[in-house]
mmCIF file with all atom_site columns, C-alpha atoms in Angstrom:
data_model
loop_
_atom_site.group_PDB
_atom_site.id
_atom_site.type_symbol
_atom_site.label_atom_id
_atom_site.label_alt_id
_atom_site.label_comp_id
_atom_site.label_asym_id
_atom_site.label_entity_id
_atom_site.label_seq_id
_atom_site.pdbx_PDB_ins_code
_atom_site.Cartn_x
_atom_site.Cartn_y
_atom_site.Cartn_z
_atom_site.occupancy
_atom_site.B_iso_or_equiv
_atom_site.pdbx_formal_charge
_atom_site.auth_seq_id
_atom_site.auth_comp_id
_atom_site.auth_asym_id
_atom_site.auth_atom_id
_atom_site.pdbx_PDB_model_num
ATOM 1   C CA . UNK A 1 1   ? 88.565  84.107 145.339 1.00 71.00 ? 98  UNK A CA 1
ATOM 2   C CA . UNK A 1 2   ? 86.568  81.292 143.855 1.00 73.00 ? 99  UNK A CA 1
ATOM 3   C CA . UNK A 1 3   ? 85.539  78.046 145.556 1.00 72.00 ? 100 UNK A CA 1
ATOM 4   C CA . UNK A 1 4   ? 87.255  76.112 142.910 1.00 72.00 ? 101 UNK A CA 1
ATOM 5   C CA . UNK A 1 5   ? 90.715  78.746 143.342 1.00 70.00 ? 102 UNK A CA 1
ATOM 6   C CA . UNK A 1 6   ? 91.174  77.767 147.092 1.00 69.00 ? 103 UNK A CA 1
ATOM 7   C CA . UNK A 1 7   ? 94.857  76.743 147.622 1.00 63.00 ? 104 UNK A CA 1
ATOM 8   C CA . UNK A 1 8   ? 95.485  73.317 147.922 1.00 71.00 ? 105 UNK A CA 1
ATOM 9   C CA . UNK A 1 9   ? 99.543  73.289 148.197 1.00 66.00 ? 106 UNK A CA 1
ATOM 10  C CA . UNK A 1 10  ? 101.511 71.240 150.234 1.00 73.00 ? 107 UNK A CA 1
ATOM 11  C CA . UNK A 1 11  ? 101.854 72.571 153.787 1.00 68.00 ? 108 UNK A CA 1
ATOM 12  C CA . UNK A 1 12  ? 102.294 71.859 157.544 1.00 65.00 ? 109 UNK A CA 1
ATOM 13  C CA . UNK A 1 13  ? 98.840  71.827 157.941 1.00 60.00 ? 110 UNK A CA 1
ATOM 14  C CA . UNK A 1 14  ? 98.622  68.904 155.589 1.00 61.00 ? 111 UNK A CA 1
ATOM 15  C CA . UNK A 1 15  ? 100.991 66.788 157.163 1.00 63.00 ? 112 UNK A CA 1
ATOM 16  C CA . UNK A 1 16  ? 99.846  67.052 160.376 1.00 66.00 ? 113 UNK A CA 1
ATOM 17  C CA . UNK A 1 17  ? 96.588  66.159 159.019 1.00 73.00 ? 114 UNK A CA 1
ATOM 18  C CA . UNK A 1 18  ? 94.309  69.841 159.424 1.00 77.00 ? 115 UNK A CA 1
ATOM 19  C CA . UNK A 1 19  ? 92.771  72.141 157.109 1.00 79.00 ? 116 UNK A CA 1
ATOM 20  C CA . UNK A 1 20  ? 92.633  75.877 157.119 1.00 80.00 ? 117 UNK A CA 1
ATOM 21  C CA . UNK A 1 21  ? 89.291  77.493 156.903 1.00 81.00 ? 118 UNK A CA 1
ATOM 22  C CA . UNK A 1 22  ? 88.498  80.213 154.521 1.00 83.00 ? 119 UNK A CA 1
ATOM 23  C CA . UNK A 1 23  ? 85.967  82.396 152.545 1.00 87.00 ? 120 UNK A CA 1
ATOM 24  C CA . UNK A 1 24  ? 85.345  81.847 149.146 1.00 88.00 ? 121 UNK A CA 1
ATOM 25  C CA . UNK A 1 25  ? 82.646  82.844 146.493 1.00 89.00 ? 122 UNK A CA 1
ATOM 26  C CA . UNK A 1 26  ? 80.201  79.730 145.361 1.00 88.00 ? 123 UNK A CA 1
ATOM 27  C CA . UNK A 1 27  ? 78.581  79.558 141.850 1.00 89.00 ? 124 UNK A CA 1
ATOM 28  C CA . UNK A 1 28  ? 75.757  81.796 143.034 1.00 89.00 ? 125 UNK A CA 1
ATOM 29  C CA . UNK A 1 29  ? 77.978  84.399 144.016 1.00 89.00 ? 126 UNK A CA 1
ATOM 30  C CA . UNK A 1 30  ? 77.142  84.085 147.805 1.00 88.00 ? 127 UNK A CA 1
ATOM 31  C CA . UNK A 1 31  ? 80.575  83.754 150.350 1.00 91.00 ? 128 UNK A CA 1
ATOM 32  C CA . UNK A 1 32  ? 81.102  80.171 151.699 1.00 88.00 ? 129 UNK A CA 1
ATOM 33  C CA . UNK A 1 33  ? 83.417  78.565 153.810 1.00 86.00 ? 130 UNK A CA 1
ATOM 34  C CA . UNK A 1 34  ? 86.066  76.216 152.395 1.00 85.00 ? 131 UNK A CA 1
ATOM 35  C CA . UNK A 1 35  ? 89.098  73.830 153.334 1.00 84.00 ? 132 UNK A CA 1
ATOM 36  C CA . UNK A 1 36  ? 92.306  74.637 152.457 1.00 81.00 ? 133 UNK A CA 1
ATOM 37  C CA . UNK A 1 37  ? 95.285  72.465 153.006 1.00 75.00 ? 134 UNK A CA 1
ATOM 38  C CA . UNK A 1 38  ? 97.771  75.096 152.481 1.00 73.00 ? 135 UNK A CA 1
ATOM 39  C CA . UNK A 1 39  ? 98.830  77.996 150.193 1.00 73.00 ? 136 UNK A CA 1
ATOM 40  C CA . UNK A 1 40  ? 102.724 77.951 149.620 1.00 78.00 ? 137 UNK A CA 1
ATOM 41  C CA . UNK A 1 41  ? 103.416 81.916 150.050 1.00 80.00 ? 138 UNK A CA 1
ATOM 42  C CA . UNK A 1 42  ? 101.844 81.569 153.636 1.00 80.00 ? 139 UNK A CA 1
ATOM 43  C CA . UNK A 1 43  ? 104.394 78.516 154.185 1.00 79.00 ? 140 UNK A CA 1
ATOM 44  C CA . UNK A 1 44  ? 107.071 79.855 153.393 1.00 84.00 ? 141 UNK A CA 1
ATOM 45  C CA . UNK A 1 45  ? 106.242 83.162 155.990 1.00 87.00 ? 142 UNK A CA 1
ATOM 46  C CA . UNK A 1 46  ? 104.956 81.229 158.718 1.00 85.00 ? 143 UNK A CA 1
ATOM 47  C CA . UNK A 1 47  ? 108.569 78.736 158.226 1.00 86.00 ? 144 UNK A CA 1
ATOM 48  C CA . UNK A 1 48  ? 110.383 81.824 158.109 1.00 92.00 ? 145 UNK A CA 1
ATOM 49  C CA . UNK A 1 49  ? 108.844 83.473 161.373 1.00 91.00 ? 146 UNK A CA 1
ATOM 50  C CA . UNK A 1 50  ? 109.029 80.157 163.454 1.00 90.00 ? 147 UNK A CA 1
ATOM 51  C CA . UNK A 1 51  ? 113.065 79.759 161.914 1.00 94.00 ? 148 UNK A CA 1
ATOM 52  C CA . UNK A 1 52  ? 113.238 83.497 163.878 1.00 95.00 ? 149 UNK A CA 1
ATOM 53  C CA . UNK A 1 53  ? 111.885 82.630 166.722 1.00 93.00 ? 150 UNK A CA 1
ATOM 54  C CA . UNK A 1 54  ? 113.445 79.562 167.530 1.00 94.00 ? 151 UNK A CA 1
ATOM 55  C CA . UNK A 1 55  ? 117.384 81.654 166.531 1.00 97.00 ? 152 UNK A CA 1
ATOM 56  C CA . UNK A 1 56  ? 116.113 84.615 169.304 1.00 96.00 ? 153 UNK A CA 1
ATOM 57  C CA . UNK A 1 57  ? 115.410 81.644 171.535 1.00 96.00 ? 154 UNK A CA 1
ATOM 58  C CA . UNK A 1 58  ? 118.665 80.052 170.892 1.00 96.00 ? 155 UNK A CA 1
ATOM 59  C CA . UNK A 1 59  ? 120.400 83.430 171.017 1.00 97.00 ? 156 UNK A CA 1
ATOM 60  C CA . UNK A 1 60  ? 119.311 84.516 174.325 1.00 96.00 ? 157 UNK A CA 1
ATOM 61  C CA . UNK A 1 61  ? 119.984 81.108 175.917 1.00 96.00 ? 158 UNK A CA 1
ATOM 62  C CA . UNK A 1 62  ? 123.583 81.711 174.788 1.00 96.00 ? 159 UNK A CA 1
ATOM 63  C CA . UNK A 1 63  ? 123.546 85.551 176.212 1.00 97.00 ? 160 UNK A CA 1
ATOM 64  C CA . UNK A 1 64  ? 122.313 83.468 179.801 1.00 97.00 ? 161 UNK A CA 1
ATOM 65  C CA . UNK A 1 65  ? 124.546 81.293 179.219 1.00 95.00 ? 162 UNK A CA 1
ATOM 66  C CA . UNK A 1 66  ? 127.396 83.711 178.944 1.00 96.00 ? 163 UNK A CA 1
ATOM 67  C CA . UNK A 1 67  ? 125.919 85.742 181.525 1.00 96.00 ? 164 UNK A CA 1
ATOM 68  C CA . UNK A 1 68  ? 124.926 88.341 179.661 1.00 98.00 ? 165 UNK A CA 1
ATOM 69  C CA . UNK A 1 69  ? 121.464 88.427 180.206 1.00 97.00 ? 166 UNK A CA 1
ATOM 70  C CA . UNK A 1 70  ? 119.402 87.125 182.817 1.00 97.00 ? 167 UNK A CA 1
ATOM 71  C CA . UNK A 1 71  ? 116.860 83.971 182.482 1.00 98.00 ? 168 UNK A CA 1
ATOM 72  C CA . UNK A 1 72  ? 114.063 86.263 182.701 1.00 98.00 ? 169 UNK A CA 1
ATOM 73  C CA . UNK A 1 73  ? 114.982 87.150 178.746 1.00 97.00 ? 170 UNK A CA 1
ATOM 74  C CA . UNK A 1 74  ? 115.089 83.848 177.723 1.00 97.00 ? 171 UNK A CA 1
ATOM 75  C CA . UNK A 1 75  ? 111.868 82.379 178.964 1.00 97.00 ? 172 UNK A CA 1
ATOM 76  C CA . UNK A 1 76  ? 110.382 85.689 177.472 1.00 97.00 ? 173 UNK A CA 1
ATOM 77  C CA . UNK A 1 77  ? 111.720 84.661 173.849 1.00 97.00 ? 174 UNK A CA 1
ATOM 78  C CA . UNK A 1 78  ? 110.472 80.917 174.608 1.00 96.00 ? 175 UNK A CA 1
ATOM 79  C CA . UNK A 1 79  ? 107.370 82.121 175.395 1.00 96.00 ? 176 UNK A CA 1
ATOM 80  C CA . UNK A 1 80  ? 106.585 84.170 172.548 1.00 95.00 ? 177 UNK A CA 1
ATOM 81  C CA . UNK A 1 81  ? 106.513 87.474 174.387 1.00 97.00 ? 178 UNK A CA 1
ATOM 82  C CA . UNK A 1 82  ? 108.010 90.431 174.238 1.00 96.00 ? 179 UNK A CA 1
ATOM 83  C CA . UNK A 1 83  ? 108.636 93.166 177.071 1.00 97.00 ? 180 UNK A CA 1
ATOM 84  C CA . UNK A 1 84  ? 105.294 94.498 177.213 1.00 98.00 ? 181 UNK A CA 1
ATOM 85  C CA . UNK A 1 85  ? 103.065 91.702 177.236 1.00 98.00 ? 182 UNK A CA 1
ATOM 86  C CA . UNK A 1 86  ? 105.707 90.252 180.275 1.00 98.00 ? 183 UNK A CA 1
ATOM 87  C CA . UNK A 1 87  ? 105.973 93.403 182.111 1.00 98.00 ? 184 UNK A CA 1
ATOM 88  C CA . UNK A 1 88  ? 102.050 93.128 181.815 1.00 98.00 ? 185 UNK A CA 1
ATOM 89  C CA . UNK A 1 89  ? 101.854 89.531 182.617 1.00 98.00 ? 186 UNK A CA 1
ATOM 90  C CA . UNK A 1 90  ? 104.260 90.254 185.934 1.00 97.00 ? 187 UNK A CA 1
ATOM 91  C CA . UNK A 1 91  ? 102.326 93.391 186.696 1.00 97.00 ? 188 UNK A CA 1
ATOM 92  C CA . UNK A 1 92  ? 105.523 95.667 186.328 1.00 97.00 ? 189 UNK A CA 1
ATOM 93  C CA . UNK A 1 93  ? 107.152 98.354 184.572 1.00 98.00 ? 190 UNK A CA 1
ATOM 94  C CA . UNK A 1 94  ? 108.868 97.646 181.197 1.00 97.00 ? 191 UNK A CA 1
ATOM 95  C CA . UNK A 1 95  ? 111.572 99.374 182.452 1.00 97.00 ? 192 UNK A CA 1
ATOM 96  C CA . UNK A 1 96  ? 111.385 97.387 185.761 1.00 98.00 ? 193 UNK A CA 1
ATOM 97  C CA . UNK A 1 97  ? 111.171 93.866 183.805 1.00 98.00 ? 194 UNK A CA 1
ATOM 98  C CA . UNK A 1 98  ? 114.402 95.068 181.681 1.00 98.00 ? 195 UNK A CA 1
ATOM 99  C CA . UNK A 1 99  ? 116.460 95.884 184.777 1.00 98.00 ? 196 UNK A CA 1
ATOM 100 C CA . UNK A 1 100 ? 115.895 92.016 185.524 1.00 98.00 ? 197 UNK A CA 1
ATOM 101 C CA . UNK A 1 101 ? 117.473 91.101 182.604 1.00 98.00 ? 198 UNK A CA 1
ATOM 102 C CA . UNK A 1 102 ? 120.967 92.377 184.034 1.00 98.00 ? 199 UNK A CA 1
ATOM 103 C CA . UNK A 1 103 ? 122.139 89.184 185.941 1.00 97.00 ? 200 UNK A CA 1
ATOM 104 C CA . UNK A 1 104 ? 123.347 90.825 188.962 1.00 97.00 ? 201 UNK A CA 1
ATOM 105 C CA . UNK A 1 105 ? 120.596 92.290 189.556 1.00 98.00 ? 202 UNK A CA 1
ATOM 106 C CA . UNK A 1 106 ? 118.609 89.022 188.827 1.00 98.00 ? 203 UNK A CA 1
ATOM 107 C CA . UNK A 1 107 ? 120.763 87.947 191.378 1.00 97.00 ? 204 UNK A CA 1
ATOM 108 C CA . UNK A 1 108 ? 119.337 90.015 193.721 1.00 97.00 ? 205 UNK A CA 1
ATOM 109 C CA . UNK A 1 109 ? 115.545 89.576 193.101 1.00 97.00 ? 206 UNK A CA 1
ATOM 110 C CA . UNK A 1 110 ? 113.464 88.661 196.103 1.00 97.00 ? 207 UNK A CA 1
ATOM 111 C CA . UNK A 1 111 ? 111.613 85.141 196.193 1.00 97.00 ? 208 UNK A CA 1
ATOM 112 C CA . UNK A 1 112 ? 108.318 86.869 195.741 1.00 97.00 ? 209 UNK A CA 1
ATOM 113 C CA . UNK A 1 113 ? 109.406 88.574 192.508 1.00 98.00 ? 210 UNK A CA 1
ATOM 114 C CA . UNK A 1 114 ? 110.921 85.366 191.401 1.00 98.00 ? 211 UNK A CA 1
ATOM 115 C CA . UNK A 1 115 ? 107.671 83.297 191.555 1.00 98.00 ? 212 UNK A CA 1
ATOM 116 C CA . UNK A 1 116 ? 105.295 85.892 189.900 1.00 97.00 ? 213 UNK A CA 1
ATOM 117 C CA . UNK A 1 117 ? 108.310 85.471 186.939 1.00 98.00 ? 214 UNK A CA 1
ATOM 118 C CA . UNK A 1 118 ? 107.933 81.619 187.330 1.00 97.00 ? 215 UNK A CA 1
ATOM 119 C CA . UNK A 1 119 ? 104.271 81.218 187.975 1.00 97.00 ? 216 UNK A CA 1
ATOM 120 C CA . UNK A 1 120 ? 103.971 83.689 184.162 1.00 98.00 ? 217 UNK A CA 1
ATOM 121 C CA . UNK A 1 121 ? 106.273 81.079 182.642 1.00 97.00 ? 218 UNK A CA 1
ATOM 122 C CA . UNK A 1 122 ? 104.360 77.603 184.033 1.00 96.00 ? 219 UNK A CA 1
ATOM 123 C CA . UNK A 1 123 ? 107.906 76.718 186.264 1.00 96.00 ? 220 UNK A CA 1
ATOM 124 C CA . UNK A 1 124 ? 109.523 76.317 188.946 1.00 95.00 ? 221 UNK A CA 1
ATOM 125 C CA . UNK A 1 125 ? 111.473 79.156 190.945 1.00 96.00 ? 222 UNK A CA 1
ATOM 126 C CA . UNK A 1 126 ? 114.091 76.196 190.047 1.00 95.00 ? 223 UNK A CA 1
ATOM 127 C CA . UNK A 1 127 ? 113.957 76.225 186.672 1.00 95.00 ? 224 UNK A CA 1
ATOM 128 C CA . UNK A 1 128 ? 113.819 80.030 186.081 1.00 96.00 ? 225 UNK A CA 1
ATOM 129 C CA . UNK A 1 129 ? 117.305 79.952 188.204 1.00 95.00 ? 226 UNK A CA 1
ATOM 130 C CA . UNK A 1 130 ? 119.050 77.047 185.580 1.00 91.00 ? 227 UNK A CA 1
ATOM 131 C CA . UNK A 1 131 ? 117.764 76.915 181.661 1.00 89.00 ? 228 UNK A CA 1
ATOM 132 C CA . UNK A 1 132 ? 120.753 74.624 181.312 1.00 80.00 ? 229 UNK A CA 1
ATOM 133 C CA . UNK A 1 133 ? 118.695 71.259 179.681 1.00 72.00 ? 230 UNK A CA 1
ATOM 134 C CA . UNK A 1 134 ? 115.536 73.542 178.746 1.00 78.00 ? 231 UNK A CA 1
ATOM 135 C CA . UNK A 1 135 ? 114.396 74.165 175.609 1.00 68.00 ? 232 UNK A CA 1
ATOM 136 C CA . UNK A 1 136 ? 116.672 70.659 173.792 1.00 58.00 ? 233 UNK A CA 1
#
């Protein structure tokens, strides 16, 4: 793309006052760096991504809610994770950190388990027990 072809469309970015950096060709054919503001078609797929994110959050807060799932599964979706990068995080099996998710046995897990869930989401034993408030 051409210096002159960078994107300038309305975006996120703009309102909040930031520019994107990218590469572009200059007149001498050479690659350059240049601000971009936005570039609608990216928009519109970041929008859509953070609008599915924020209805898996809101879904597994009603699952806890309904007891369902455990809060483990919720701070997971708040967080941006899935069960890999948590069952790395906690230093567990995947299999292990999905068990949790059943609230009886959530129920069950020992203090020490409990913090190394709460300590991986920046909160309180506490607050990994109740998500009732969290998140509004």
């Amino acid at each position: 793309m051409k210096k002159d072809e960078v994107p300038q469309d309305k975006s996120n970015l703009e309102s909040a006052n930031f520019k994107e950096l990218c590469y572009a060709v200059d007149e001498n054919g050479e690659y350059t760096t240049v601000n971009s503001s936005g570039w609608d078609p990216k928009t519109i797929a970041l929008n859509q991504a953070i609008e599915d994110i924020n209805q898996r959050v809101e879904d597994a807060k009603k699952r806890v809610l309904n007891h369902q799932t455990s809060p483990i599964e919720y701070y997971m979706e708040f967080h941006k994770m899935d069960l890999p990068i948590l069952a790395s995080y906690v230093s567990m099996w995947k299999c292990r950190v999905k068990r949790h998710f059943k609230p009886k046995v959530f129920e069950k897990l020992s203090k020490n388990i409990l913090q190394k869930y709460a300590d991986t989401f920046d909160i309180s034993i506490e607050q990994l027990k109740n998500i009732e408030g969290h998140g509004n």
